Tab-separated table of C-alpha atoms in Angstrom:
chain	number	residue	atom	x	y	z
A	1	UNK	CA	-35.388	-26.487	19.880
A	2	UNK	CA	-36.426	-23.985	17.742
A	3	UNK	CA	-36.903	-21.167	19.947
A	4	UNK	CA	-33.234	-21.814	20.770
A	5	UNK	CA	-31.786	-21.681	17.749
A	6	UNK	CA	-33.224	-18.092	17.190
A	7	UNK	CA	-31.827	-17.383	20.416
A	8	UNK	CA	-28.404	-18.323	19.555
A	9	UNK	CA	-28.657	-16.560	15.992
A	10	UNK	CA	-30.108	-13.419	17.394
A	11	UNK	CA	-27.145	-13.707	19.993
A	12	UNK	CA	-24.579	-13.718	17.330
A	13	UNK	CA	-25.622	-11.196	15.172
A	14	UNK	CA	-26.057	-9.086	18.412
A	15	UNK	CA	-22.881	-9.728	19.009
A	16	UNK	CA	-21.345	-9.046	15.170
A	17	UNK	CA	-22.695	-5.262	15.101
A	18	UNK	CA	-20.805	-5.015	18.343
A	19	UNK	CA	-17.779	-7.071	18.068
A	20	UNK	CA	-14.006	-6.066	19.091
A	21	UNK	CA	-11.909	-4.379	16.555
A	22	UNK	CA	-14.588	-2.362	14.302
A	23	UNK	CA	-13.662	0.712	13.549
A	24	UNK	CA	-15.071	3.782	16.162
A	25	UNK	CA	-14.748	7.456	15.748
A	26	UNK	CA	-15.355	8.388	19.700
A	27	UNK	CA	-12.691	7.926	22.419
A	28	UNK	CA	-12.168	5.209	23.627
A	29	UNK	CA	-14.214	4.107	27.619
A	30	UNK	CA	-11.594	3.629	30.105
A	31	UNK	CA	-13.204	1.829	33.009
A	32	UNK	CA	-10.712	2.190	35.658
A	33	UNK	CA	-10.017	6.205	35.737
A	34	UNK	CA	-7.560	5.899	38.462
A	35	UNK	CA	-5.116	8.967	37.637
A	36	UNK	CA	-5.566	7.582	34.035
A	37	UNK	CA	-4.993	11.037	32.958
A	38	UNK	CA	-2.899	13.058	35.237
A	39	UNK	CA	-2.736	17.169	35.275
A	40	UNK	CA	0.772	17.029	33.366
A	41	UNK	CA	2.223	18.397	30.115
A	42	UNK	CA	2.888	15.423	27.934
A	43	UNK	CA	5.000	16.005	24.600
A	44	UNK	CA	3.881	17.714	21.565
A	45	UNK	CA	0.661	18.857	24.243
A	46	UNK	CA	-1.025	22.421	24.846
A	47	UNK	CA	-0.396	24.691	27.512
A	48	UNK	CA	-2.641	27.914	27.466
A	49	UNK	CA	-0.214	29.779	29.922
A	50	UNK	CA	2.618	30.283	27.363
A	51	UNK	CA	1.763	32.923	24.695
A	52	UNK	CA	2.549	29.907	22.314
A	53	UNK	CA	-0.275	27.567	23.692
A	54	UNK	CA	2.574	24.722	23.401
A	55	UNK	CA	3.628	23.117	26.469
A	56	UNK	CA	7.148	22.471	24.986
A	57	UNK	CA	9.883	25.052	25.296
A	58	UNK	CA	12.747	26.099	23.448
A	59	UNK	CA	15.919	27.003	25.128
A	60	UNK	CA	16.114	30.647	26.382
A	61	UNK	CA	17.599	32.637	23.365
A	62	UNK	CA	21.053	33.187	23.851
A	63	UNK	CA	21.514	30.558	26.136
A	64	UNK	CA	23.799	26.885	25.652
A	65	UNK	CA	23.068	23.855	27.574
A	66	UNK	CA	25.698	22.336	29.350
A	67	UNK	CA	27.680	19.782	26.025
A	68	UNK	CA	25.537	21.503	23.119
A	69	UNK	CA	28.001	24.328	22.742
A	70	UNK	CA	28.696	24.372	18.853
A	71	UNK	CA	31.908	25.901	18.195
A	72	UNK	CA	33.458	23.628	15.964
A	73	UNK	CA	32.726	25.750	12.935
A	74	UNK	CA	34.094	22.751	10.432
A	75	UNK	CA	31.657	19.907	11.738
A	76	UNK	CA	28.725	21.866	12.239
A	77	UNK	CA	28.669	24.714	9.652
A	78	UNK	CA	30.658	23.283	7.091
A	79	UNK	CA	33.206	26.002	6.640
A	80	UNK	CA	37.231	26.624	7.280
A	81	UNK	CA	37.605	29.239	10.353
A	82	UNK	CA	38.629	31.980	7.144
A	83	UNK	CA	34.988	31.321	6.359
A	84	UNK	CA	35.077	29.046	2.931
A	85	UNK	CA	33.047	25.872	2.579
A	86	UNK	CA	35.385	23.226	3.667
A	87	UNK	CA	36.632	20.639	0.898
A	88	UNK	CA	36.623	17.254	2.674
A	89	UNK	CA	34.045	16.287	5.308
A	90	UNK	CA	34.898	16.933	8.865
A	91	UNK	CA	34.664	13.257	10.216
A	92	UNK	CA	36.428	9.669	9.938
A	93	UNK	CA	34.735	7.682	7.331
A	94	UNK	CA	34.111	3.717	8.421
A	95	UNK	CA	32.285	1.358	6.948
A	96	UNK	CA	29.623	2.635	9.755
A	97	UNK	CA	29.864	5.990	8.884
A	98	UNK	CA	28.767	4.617	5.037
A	99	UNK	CA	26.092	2.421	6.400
A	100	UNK	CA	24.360	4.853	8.215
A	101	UNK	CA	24.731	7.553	5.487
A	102	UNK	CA	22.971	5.008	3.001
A	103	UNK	CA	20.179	4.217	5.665
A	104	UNK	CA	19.871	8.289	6.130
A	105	UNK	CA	19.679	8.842	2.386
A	106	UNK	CA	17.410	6.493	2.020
A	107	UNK	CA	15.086	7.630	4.122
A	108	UNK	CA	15.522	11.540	3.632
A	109	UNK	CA	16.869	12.444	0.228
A	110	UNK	CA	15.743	9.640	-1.673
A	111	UNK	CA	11.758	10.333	-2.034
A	112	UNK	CA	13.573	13.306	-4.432
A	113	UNK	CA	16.486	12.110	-5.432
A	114	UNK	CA	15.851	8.624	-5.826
A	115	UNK	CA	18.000	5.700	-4.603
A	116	UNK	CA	20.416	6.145	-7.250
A	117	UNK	CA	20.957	9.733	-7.348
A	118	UNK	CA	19.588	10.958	-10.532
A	119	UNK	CA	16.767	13.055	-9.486
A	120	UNK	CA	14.012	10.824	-10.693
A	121	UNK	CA	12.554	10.343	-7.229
A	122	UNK	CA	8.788	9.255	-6.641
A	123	UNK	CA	7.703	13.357	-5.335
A	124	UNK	CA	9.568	14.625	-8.710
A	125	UNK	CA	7.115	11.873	-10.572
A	126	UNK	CA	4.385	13.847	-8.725
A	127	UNK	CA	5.197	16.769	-9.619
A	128	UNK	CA	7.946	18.257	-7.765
A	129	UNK	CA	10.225	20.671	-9.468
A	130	UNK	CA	13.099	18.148	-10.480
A	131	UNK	CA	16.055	17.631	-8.212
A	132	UNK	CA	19.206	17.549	-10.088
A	133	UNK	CA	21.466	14.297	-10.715
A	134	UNK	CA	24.869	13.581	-8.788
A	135	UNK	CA	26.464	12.366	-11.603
A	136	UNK	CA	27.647	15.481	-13.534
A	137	UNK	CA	30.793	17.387	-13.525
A	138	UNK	CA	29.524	20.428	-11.323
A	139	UNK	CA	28.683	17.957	-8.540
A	140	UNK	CA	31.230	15.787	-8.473
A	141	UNK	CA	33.580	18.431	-7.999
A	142	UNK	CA	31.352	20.612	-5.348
A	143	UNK	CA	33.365	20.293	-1.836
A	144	UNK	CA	31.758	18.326	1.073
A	145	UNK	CA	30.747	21.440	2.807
A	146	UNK	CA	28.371	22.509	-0.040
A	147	UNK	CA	26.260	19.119	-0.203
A	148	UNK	CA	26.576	19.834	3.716
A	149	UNK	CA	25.053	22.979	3.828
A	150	UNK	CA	22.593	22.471	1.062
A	151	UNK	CA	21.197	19.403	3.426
A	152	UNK	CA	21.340	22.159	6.200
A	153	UNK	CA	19.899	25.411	4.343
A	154	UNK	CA	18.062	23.992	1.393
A	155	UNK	CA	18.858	25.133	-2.042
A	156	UNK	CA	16.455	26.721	-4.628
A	157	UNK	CA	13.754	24.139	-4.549
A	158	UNK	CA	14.508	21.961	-1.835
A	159	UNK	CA	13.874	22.807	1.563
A	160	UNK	CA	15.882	22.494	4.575
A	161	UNK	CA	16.342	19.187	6.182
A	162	UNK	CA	18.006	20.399	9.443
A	163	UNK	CA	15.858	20.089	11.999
A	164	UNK	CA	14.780	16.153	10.145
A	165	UNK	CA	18.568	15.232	10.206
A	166	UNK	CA	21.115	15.548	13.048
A	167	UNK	CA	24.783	17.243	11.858
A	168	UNK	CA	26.112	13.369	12.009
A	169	UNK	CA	23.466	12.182	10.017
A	170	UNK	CA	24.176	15.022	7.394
A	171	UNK	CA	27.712	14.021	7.090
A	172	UNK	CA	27.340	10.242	6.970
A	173	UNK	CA	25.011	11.324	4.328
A	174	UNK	CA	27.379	13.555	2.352
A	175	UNK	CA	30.058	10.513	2.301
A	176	UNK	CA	27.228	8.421	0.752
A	177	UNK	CA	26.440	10.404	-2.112
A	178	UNK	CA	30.014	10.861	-2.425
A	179	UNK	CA	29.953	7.322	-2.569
A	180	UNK	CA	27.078	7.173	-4.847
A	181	UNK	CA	28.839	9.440	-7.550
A	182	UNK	CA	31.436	7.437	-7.559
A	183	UNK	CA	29.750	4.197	-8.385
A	184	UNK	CA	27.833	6.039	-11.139
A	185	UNK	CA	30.951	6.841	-12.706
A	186	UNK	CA	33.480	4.010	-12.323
A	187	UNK	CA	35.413	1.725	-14.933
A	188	UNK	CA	36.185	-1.720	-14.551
A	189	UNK	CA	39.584	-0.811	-13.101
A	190	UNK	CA	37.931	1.130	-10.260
A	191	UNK	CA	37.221	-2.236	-9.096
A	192	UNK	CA	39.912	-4.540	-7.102
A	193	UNK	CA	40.793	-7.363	-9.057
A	194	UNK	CA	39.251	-9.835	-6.815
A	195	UNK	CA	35.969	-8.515	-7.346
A	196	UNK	CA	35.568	-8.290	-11.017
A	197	UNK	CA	34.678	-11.482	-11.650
A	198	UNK	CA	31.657	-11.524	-9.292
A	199	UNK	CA	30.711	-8.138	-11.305
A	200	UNK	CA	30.892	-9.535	-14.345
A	201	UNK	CA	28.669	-12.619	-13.530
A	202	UNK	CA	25.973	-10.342	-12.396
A	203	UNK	CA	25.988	-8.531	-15.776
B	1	UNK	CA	-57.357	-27.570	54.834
B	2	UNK	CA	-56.696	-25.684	51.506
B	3	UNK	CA	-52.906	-25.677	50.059
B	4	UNK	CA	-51.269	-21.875	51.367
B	5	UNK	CA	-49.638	-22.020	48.414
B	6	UNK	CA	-50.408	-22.652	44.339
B	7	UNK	CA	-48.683	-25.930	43.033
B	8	UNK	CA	-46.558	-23.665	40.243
B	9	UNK	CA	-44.921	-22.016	43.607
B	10	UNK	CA	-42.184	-25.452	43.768
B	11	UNK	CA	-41.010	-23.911	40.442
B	12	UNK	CA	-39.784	-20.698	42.202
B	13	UNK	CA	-36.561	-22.216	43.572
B	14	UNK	CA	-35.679	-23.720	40.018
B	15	UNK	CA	-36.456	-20.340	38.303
B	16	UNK	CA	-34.506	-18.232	40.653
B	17	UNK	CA	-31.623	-20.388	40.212
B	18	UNK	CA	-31.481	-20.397	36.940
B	19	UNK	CA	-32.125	-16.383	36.457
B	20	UNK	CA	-29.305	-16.247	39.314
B	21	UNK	CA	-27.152	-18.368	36.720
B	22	UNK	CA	-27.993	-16.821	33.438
B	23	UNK	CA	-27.601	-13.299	34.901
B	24	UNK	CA	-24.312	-14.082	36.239
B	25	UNK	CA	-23.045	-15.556	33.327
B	26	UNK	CA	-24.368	-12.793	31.186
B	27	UNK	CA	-22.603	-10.339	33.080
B	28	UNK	CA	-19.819	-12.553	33.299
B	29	UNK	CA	-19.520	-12.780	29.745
B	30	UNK	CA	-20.679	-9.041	29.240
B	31	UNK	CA	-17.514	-7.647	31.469
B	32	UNK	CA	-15.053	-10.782	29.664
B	33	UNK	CA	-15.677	-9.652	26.220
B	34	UNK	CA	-17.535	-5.337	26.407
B	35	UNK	CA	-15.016	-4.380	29.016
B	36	UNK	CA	-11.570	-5.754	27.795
B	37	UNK	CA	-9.393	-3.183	26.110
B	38	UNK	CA	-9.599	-5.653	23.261
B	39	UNK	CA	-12.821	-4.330	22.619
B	40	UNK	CA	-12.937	-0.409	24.017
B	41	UNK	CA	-9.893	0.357	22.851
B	42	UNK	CA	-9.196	-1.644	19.549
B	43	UNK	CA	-10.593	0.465	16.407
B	44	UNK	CA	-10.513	3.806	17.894
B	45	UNK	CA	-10.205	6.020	14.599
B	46	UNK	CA	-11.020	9.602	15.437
B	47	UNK	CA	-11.188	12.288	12.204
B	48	UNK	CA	-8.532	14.303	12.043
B	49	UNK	CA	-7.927	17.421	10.778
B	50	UNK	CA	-6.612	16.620	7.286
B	51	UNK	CA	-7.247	13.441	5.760
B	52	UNK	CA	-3.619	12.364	5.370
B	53	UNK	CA	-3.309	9.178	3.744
B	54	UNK	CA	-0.634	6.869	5.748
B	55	UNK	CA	-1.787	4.439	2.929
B	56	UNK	CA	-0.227	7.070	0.319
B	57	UNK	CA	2.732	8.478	1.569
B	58	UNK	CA	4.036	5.246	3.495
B	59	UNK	CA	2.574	2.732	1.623
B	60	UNK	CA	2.099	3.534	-2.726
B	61	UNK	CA	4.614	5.901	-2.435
B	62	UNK	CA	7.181	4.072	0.172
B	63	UNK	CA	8.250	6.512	2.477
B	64	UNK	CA	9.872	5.821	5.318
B	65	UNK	CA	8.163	6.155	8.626
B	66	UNK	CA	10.951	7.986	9.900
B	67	UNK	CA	10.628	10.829	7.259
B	68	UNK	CA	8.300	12.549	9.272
B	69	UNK	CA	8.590	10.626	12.696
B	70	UNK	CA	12.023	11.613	13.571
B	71	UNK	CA	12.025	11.315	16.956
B	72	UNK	CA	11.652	7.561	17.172
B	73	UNK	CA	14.890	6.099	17.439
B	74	UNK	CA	16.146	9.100	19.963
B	75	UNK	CA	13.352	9.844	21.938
B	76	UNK	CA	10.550	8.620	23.900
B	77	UNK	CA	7.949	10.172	21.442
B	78	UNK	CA	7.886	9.519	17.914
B	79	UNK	CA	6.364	13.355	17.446
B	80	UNK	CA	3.917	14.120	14.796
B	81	UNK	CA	5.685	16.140	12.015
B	82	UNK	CA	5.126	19.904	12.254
B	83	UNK	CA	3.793	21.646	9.091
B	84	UNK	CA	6.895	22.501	7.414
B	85	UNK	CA	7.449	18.956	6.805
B	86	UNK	CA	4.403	18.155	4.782
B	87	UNK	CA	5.429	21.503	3.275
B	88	UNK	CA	8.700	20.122	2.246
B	89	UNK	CA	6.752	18.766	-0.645
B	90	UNK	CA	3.372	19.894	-0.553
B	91	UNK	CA	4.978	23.961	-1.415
B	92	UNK	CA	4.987	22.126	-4.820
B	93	UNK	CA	3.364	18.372	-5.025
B	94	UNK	CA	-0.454	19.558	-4.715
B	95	UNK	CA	0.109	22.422	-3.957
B	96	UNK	CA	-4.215	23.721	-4.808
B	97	UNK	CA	-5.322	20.645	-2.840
B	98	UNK	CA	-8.700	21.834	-1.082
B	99	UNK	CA	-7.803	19.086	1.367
B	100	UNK	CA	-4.680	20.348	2.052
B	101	UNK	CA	-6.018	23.945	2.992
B	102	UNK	CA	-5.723	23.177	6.650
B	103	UNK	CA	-2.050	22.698	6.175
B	104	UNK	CA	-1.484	25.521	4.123
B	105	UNK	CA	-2.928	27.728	6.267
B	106	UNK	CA	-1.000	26.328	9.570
B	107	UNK	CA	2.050	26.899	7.699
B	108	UNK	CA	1.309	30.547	7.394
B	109	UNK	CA	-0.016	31.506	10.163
B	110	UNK	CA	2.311	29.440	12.234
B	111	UNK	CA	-0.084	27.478	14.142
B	112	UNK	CA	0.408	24.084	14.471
B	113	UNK	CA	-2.587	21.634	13.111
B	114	UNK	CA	-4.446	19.945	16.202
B	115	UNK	CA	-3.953	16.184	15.875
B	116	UNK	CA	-6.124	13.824	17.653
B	117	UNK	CA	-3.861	11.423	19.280
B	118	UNK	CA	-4.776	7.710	18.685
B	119	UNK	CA	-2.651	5.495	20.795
B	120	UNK	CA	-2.491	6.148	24.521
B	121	UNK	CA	-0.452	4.979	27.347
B	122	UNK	CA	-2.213	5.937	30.515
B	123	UNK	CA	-0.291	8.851	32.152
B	124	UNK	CA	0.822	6.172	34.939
B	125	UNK	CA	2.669	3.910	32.400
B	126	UNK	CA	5.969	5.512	30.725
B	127	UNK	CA	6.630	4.520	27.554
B	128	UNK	CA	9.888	5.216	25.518
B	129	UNK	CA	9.699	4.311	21.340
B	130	UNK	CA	13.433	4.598	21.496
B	131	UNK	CA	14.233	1.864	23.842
B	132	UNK	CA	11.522	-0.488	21.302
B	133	UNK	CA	12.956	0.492	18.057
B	134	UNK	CA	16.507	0.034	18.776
B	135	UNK	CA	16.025	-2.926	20.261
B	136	UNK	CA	14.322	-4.622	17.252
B	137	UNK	CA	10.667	-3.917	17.604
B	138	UNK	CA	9.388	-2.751	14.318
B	139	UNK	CA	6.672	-0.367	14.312
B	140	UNK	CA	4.104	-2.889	12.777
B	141	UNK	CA	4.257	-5.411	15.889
B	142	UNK	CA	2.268	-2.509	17.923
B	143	UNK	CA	0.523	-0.038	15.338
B	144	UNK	CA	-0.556	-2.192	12.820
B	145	UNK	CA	0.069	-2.114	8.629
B	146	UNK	CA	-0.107	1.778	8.968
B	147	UNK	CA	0.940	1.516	5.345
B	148	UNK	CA	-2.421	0.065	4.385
B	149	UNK	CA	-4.622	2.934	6.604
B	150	UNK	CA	-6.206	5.620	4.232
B	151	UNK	CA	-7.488	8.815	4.350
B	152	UNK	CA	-9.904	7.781	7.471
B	153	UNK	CA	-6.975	8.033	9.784
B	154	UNK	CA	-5.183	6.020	11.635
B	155	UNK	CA	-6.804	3.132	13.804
B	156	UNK	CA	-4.936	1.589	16.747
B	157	UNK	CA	-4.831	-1.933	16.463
B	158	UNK	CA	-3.997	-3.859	19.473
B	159	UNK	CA	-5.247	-2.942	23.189
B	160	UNK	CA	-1.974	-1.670	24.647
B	161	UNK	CA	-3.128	-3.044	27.677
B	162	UNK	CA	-1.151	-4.176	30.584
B	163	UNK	CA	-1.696	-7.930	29.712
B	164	UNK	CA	-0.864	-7.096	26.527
B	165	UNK	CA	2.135	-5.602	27.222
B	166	UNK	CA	3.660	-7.828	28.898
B	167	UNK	CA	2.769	-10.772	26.591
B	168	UNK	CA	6.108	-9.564	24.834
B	169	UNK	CA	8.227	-8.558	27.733
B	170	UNK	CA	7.775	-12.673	28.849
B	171	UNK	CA	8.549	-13.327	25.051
B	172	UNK	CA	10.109	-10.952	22.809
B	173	UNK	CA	11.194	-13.608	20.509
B	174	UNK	CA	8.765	-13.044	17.475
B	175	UNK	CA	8.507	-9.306	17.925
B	176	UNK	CA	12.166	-8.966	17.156
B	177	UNK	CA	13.666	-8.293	13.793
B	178	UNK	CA	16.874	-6.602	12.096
B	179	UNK	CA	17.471	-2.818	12.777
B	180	UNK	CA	17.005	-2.663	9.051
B	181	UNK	CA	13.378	-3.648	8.803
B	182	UNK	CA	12.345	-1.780	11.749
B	183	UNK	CA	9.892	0.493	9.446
B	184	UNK	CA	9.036	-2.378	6.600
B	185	UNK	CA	5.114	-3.000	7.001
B	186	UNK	CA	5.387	-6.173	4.415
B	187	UNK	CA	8.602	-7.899	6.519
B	188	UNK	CA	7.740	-11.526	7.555
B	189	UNK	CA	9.617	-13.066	9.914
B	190	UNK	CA	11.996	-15.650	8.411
B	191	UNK	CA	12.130	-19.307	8.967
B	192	UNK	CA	14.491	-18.890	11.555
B	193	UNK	CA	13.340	-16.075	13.443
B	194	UNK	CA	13.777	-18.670	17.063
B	195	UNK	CA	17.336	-18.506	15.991
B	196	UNK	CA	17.958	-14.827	14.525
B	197	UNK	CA	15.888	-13.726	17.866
B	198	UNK	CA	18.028	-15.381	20.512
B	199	UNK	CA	21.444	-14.227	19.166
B	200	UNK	CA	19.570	-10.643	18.685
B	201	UNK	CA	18.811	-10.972	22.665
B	202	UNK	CA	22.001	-12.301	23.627
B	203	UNK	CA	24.287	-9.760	21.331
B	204	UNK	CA	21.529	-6.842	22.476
B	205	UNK	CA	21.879	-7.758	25.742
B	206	UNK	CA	17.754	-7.383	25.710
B	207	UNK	CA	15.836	-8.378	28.319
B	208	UNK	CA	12.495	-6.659	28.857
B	209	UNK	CA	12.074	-5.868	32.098
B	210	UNK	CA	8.823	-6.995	33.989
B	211	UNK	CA	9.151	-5.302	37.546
B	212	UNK	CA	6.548	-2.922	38.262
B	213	UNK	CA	8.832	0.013	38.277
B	214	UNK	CA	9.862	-0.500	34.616
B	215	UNK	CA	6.880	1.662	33.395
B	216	UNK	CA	5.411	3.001	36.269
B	217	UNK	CA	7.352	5.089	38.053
């Protein structure tokens, strides 16, 4: 009886130092091989035969695939065709439009900028050169265009965000803040009458 | 006439069949529990390059997944962030980090950091995030509470096996959750996730396929 108890305890811890889910640096044993990894390029892979080494490819320069042509100068540069940043943004705004901007901001401007818009976002608390707020004059009265090309270009300290947010995105995105400046600066008669009670309940 | 063989010979059969069993079961047992994906492929957490943090940047800081892993909802890769997004911040946040040398130096010279990838389809199976996110499967439900891993990388956390796979093509149900907690590591699923699922199926039109050609083709 005894002999089998050591058995089972020697079993089990055995089988702790070895059990499923511990952590492993070395790849993992795949015991069926069967075209498990095929000679293909994969995404985001190498290729040594392009001078690059990457195995994805940009589009020959000067070339435009078939529907990516961008010649509406308004929606996806932000200016008039004389060339000045355009006032209002470019698109219809709906409700969906306002949803998504919030969702994009969210995600994109507000690790800076913060959820609010005053420039107290969590990378400024670590030490990022301070992003401005919304909700002054000079911003308030910037056209679309600018807050759509600063999201495209950057602007002194912030970086460019085009290739992390698709020219829909970036308007949707310009409507929120426009949104967001508004509610920052609003009186009680901003809001319809059948609302202010519900406002004032939550104060 | 003297016994041909020793008494302890009757023993033989009884010993061989019991070896026979306990060898079979062994092996049995051995190939159940060693050679399921649950246990080669579950914890697999290679170094990388830099020790980024998931823990810090997704979880104490609250970052969005999608900050760096754009590609998610449009594509069938959620890409790993080139340099310049790290840079986005790092130009300035941290900016003397010895740990962040490697980045600093793929940013100018141009040459992108070598990742070791973690999860992996087999080059048979096809696999689309795209299809998954905007469905309603958040990432959590296959990569784990990325927002708890730390500087020791990232450690896949289920066997994306076959099997396993298709577990939640049969039954999607408590996988699924609102487009708006797609990224949220801490979302539980609400008392009536049997409810919230089914309309999200029936308005979604989602139905996982489970033909053979859905992923290998």
């Amino acid at each position: 009886m005894k002999r089998i108890l050591i058995a089972i305890l020697g079993a089990s811890a055995m089988a702790a130092g070895c059990a499923r889910g511990l952590p492993k640096d070395e790849p993992p044993i795949r015991l069926l091989q069967n075209m498990y990894r095929q000679e293909k390029f994969k995404a985001q892979s190498e290729n040594p035969f392009f001078a690059d080494g990457s195995a994805m490819r940009l589009p020959v320069a000067g070339t435009v695939a078939r529907g990516y042509l961008r010649d509406d100068v308004a929606f996806y540069e932000g200016k008039t065709k004389e060339g000045d940043t355009i006032r209002y943004a470019p698109i219809d705004i709906t409700m969906e439009t306002m949803l998504r901007g919030q969702e994009r901001y969210n995600i994109y401007c507000s690790p800076c900028h913060s959820r609010v818009g005053d420039g107290k976002g969590i990378v400024v608390e670590r030490g990022y050169t301070p992003a401005p707020t919304y909700h002054d004059n000079r911003l308030r009265n910037v056209p679309d265009g600018h807050i759509f090309l600063v999201i495209t270009n950057g602007w002194r300290n912030m970086p460019s965000y085009r290739n992390q947010i698709s020219v829909e995105d970036r308007w949707a995105i310009v409507a929120y803040i426009r949104a967001l400046q508004r509610s920052q600066n609003a009186t009680l008669a901003d809001v319809p009458e059948n609302m202010r009670r519900e406002l004032q309940i939550k104060q | 006439m003297a016994q041909l063989f020793p008494k302890w010979t009757n023993k033989i059969p009884v010993f061989l069949i019991a070896g026979v069993l306990a060898t079979l079961v062994t092996v049995t047992f051995g190939f159940w529990y060693f050679g399921s994906p649950k246990y080669l492929e579950v914890g697999y957490r290679p170094k990388q390059p830099v020790p980024y943090s998931h823990k810090l940047h997704a979880g104490d800081l609250g970052m969005d997944c999608r900050y760096c892993h754009v590609g998610v909802e449009k594509s069938a890769h959620a890409s790993v962030p080139p340099t310049s997004t790290c840079m986005n911040c790092h130009s300035q946040v941290q900016a003397r980090s010895e740990k962040l040398l490697v980045v600093r130096e793929s940013y100018a010279t141009n040459k992108p950091i070598e990742w070791v990838k973690v999860h992996k389809v087999p080059d048979f199976a096809y696999f689309n995030h795209s299809v998954h996110v905007n469905a309603g499967v958040g990432c959590k439900s296959c990569h784990g509470n990325v927002a708890q891993m730390d500087e020791r990388g990232v450690m896949q956390m289920e066997p994306l096996s076959m099997g396993w796979c298709l577990d939640c093509h049969r039954n999607p149900e408590p996988h699924l959750r609102p487009k708006s907690e797609i990224t949220n590591m801490d979302w539980v699923a609400p008392a009536n996730q049997k409810e919230f699922a089914a309309k999200l199926i029936a308005e979604k039109k989602i139905k996982p396929p489970v033909d053979c050609g859905a992923c290998h083709r």
